[in-house]
mmCIF file of C-alpha atoms in Angstrom:
data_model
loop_
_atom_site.group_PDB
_atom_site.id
_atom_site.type_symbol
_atom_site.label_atom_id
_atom_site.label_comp_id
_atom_site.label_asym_id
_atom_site.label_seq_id
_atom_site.Cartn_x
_atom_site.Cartn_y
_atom_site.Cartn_z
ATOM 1 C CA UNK H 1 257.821 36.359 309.404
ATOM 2 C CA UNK H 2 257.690 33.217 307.812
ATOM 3 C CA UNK H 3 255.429 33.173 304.622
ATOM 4 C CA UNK H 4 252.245 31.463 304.872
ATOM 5 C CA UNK H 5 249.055 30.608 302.922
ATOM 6 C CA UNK H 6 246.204 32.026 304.572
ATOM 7 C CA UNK H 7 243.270 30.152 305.715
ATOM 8 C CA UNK H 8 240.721 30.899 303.201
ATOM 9 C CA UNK H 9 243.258 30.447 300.270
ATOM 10 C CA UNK H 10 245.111 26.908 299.953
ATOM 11 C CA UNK H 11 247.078 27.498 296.750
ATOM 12 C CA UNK H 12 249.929 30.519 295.657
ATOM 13 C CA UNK H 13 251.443 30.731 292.505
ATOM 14 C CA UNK H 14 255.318 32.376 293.259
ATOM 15 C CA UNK H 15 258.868 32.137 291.489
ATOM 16 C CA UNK H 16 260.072 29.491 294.343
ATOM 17 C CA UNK H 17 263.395 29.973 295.553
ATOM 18 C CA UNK H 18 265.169 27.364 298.442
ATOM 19 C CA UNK H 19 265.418 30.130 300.886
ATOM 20 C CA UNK H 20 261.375 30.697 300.650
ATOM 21 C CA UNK H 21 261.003 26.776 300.625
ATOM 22 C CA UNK H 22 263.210 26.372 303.306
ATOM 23 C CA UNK H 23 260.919 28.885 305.675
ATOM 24 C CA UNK H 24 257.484 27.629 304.526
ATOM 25 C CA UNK H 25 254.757 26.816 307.489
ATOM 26 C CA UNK H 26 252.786 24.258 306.855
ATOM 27 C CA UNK H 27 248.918 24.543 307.051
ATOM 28 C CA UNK H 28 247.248 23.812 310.530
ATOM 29 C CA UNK H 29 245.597 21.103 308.951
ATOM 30 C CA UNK H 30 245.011 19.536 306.002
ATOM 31 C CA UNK H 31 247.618 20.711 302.822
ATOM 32 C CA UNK H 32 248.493 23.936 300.743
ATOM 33 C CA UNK H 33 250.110 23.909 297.323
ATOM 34 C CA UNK H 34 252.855 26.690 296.432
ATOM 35 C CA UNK H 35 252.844 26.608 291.911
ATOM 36 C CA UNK H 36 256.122 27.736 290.482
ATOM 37 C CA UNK H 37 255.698 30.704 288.488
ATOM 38 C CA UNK H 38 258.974 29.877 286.716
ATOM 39 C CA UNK H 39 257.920 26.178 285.662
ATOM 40 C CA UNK H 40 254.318 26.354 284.724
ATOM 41 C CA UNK H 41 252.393 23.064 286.453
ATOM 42 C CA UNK H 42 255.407 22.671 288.949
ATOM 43 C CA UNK H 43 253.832 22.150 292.744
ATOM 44 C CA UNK H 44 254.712 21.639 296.127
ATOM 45 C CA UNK H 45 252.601 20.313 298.237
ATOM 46 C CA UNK H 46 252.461 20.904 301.839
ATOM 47 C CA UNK H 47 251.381 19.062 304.255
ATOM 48 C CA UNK H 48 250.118 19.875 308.159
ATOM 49 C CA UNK H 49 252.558 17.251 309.113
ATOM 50 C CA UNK H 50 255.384 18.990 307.621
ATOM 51 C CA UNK H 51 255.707 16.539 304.452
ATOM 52 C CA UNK H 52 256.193 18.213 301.109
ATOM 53 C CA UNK H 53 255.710 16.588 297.844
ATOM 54 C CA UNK H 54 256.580 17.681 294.503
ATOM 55 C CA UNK H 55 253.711 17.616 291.909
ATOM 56 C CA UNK H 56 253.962 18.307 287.882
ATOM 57 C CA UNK H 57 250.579 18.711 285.842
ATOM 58 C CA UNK H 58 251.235 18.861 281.993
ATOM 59 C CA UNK H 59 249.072 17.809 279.117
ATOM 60 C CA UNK H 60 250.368 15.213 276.354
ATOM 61 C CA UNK H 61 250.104 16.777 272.950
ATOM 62 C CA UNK H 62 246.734 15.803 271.354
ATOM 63 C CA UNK H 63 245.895 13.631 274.376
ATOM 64 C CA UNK H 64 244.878 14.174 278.627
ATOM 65 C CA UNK H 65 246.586 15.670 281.496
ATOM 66 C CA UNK H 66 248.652 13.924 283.037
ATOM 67 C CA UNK H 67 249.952 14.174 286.920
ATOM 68 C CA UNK H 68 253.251 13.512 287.645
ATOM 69 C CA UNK H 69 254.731 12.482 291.549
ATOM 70 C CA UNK H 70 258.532 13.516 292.054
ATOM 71 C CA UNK H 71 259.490 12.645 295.265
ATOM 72 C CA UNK H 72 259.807 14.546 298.457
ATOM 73 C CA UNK H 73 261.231 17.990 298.805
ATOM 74 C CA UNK H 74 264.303 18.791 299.403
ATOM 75 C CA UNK H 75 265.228 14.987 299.880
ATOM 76 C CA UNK H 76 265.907 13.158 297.545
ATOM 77 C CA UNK H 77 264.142 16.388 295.143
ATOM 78 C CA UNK H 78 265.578 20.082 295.258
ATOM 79 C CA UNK H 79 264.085 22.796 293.350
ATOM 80 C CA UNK H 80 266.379 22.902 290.565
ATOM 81 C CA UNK H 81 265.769 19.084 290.226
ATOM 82 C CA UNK H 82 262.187 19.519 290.511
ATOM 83 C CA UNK H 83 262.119 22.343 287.858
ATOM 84 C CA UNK H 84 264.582 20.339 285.238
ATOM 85 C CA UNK H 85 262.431 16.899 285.741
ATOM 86 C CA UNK H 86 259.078 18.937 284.484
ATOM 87 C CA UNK H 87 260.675 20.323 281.584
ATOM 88 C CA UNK H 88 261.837 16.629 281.136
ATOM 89 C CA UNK H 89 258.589 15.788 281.126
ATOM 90 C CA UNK H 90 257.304 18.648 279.449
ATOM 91 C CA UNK H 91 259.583 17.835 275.918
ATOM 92 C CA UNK H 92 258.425 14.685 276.100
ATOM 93 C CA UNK H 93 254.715 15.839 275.981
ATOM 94 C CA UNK H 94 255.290 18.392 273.479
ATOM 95 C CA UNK H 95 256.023 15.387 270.946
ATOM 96 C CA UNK H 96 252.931 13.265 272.374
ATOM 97 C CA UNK H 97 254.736 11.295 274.409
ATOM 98 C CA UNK H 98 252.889 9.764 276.823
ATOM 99 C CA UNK H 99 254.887 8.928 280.199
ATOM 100 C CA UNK H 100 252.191 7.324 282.297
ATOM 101 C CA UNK H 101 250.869 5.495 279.521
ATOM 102 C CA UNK H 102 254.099 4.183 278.629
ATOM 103 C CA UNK H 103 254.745 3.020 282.009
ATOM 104 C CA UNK H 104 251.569 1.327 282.433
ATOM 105 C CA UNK H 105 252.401 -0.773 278.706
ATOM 106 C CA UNK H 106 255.566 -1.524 280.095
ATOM 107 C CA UNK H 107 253.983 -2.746 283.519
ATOM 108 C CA UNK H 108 251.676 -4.648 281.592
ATOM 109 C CA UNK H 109 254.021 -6.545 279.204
ATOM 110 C CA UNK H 110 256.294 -7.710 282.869
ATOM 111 C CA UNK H 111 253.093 -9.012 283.832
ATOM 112 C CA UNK H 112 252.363 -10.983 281.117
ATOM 113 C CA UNK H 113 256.143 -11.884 280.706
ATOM 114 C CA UNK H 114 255.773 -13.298 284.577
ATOM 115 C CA UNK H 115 252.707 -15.272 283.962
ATOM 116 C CA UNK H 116 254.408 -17.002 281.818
ATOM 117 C CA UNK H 117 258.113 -18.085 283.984
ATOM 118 C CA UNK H 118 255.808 -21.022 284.923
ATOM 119 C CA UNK H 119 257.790 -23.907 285.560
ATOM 120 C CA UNK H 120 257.649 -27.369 283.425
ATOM 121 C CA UNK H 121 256.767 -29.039 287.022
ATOM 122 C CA UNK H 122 254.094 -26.938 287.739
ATOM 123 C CA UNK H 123 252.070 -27.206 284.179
ATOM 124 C CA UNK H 124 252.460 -31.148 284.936
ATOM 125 C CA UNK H 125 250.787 -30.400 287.833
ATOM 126 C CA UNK H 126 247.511 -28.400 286.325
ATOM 127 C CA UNK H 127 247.984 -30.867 283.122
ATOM 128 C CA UNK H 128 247.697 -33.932 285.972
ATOM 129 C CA UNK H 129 244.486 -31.694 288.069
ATOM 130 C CA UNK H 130 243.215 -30.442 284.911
ATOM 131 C CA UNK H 131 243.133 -33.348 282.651
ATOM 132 C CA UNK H 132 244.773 -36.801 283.198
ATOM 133 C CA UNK H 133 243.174 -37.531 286.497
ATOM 134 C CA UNK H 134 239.882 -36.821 284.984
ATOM 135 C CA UNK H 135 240.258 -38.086 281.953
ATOM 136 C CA UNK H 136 242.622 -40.812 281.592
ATOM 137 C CA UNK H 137 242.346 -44.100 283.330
ATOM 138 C CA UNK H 138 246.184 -44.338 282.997
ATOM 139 C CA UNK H 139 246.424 -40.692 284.046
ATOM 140 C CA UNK H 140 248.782 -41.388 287.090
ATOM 141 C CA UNK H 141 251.515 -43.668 284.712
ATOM 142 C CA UNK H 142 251.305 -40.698 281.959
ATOM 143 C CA UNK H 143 251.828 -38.190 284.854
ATOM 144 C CA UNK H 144 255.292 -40.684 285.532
ATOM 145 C CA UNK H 145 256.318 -40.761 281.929
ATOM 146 C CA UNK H 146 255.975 -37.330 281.436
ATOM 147 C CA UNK H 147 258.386 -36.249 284.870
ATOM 148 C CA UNK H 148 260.739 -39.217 284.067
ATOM 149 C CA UNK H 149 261.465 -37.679 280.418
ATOM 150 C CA UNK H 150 261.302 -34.540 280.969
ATOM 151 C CA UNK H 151 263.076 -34.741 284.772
ATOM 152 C CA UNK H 152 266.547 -32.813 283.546
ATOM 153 C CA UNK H 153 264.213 -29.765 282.972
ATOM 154 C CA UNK H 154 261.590 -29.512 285.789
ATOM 155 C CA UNK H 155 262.690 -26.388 286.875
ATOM 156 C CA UNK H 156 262.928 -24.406 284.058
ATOM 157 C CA UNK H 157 260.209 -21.874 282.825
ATOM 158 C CA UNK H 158 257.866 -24.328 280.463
ATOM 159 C CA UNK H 159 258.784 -21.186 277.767
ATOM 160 C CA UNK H 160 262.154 -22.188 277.533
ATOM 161 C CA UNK H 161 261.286 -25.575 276.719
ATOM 162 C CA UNK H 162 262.409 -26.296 273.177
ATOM 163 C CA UNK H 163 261.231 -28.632 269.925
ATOM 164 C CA UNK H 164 264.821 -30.140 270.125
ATOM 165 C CA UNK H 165 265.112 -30.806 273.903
ATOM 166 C CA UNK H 166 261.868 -32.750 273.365
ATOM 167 C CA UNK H 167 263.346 -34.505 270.123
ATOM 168 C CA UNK H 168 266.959 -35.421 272.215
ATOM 169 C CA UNK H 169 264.495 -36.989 274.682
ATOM 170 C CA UNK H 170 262.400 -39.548 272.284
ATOM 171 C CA UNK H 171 265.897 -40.127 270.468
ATOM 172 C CA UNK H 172 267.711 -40.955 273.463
ATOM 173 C CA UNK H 173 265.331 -43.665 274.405
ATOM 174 C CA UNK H 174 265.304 -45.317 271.028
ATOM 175 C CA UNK H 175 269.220 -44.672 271.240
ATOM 176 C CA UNK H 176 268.501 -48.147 274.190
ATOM 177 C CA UNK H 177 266.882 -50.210 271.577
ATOM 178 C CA UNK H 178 263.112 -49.355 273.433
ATOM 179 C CA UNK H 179 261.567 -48.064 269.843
ATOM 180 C CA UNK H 180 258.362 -48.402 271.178
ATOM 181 C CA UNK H 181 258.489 -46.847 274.255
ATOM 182 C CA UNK H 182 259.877 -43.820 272.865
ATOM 183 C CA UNK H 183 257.494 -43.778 270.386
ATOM 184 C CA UNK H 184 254.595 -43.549 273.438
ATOM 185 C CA UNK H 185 257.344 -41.042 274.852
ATOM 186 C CA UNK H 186 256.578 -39.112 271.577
ATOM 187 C CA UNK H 187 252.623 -39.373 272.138
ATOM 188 C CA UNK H 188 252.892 -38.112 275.469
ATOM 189 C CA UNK H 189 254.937 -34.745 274.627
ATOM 190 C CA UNK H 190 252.867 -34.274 271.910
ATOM 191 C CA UNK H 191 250.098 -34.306 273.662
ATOM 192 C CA UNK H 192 251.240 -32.546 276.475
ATOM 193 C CA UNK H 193 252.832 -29.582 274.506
ATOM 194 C CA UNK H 194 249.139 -28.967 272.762
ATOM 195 C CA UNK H 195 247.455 -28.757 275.992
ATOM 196 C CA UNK H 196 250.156 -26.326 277.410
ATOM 197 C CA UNK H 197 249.671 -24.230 274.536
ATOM 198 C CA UNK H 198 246.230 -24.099 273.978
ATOM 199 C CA UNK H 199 246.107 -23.319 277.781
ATOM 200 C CA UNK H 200 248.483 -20.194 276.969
ATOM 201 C CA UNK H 201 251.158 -21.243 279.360
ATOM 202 C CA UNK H 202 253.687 -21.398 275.524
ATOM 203 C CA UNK H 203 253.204 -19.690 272.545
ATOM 204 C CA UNK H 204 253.631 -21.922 270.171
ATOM 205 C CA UNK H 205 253.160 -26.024 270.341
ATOM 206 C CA UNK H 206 256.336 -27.113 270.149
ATOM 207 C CA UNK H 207 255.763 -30.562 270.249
ATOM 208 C CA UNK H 208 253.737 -30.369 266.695
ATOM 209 C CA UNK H 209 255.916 -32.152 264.088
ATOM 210 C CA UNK H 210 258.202 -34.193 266.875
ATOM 211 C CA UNK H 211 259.320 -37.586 265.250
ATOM 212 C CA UNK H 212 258.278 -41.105 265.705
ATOM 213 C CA UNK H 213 261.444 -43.184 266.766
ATOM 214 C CA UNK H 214 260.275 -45.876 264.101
ATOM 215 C CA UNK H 215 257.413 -47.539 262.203
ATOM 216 C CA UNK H 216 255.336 -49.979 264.584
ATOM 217 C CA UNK H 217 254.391 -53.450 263.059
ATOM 218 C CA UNK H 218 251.090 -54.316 264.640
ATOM 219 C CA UNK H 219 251.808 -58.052 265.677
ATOM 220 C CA UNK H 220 249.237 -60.316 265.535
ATOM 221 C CA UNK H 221 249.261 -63.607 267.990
ATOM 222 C CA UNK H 222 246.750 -66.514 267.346
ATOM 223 C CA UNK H 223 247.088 -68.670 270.059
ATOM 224 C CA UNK H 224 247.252 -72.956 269.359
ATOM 225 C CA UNK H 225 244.574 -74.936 271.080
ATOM 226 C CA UNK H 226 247.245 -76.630 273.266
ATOM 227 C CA UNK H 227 247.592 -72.841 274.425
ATOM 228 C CA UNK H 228 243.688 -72.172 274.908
ATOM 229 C CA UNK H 229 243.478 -75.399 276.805
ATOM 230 C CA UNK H 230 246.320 -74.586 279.616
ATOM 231 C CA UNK H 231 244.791 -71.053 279.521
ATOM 232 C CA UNK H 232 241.628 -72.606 280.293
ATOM 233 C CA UNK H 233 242.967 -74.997 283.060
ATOM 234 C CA UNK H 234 244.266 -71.921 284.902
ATOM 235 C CA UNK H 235 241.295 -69.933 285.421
ATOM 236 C CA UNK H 236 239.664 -72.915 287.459
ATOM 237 C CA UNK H 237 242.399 -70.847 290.364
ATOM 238 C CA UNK H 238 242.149 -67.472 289.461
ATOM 239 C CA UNK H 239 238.898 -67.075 292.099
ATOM 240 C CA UNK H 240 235.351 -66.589 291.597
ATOM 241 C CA UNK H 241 235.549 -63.271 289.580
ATOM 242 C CA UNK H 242 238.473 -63.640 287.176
ATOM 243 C CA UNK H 243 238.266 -67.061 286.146
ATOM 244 C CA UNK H 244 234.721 -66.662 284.679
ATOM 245 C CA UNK H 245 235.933 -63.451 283.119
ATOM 246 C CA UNK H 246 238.651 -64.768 281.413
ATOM 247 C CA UNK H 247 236.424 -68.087 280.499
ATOM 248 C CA UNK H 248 233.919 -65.598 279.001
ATOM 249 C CA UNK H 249 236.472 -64.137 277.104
ATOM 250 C CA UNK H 250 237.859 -67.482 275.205
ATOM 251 C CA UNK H 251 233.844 -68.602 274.451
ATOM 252 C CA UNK H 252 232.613 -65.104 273.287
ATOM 253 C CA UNK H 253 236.347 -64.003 271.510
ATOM 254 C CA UNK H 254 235.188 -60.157 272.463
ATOM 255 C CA UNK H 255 237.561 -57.532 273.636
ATOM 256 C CA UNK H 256 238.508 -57.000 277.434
ATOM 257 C CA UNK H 257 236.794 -53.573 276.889
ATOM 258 C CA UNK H 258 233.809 -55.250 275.139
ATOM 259 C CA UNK H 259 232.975 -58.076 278.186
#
């Protein structure tokens, strides 16, 4: 007769061998568990649908108990595998070695590590959503400059971005003789490289301490009267809303920004 747990009584404790395993009933419903006597917290559990587990209970050294799936019995898990993965686990818990915990840390740190294979494209996109558009009246031209420098590296992860890719980039465009415009090339990384970094997407700013191409010399342009006069002369065609605008702008001498 094949052995069997009785109705009343869902759990043994016996010194498991394959031929016993091999000619276990499972319950009528619901599951048994059969401990090994030999390997103290080793169990199989037993199904009604025939399905048998392997199940290892063992408490970490100063710390909890900890429960421990193996896999299904006997494939891919014999006994002898069954019985030499517990005491596995069993030195390991003897020095306080934690298993589960450990695995969760390690699940943890991919995680974070994934959060953070965000490509440069995509934090253009939440820099663009998150603050250009609503902040910047030239939001949409920084938005351009930004993908036009940085358009060899769009598809990398923003956290292998580096200080010197970002310095090749300002130094290539003064390389053409356009000082200033890599200068507002400069501007735009470094302010794009803070907000990515405050926002978490890199750890560190890399775009603090980037160099200016060269010095700007603010220019200053005083226009002749002949100048003013032809200025003047052309707003008479520049339509009912610009030419008083500009008009008001020679009497008064104020700033666009300021009329």
């Amino acid at each position: 007769m094949s052995p069997k747990c009785p109705p009343e009584d869902k759990q043994m404790r016996i010194d498991l061998t394959e031929q016993y395993l091999r000619t276990l009933t499972p319950p009528d419903d619901g599951r048994l568990e059969v401990a090994d006597t030999q390997r103290a917290g080793l169990t199989l559990r037993v199904y009604s649908s025939g399905r048998r587990v392997w199940m290892y209970e063992k408490r970490i050294k100063g710390g909890v108990k900890r429960k421990h799936t193996f896999g299904e019995y006997p494939n891919p898990v014999s006994l002898a595998q069954a019985r030499s993965m517990a005491q596995e686990i069993a030195a390991e818990a003897s020095r306080g070695f934690d298993r589960v915990k450990a695995a969760e840390v390690d699940r943890l740190a991919l995680e974070t590590s994934e959060a953070k294979k965000v490509t440069v494209a995509a934090v253009i996109d939440r820099y663009d959503a998150l603050h250009l558009t609503p902040n910047l009246r030239t939001g949409a031209e920084r938005r351009r400059q930004l993908e036009q420098t940085l358009e060899p590296f769009l598809g990398y992860s923003i956290t292998d971005l580096s200080k010197h890719q970002l310095q090749a980039r300002i130094d290539k465009k003064a390389g053409e003789g356009r000082t200033v415009r890599a200068n507002r090339i400069k501007a735009a990384l470094s302010a794009f490289t803070k907000w990515a970094w405050r926002r978490g997407y890199i750890d560190n700013d890399i775009g603090a301490g980037l160099s200016k191409a060269a010095n700007e010399k603010p220019r200053d342009v005083v226009l002749s009267m002949e100048q003013v006069r032809r200025i003047w002369e052309a707003t008479q065609d520049m339509g009912a809303i610009w030419g008083p605008l500009f008009r008001l702008l020679i009497i008064t001498a104020q700033r666009r920004g300021d009329i």
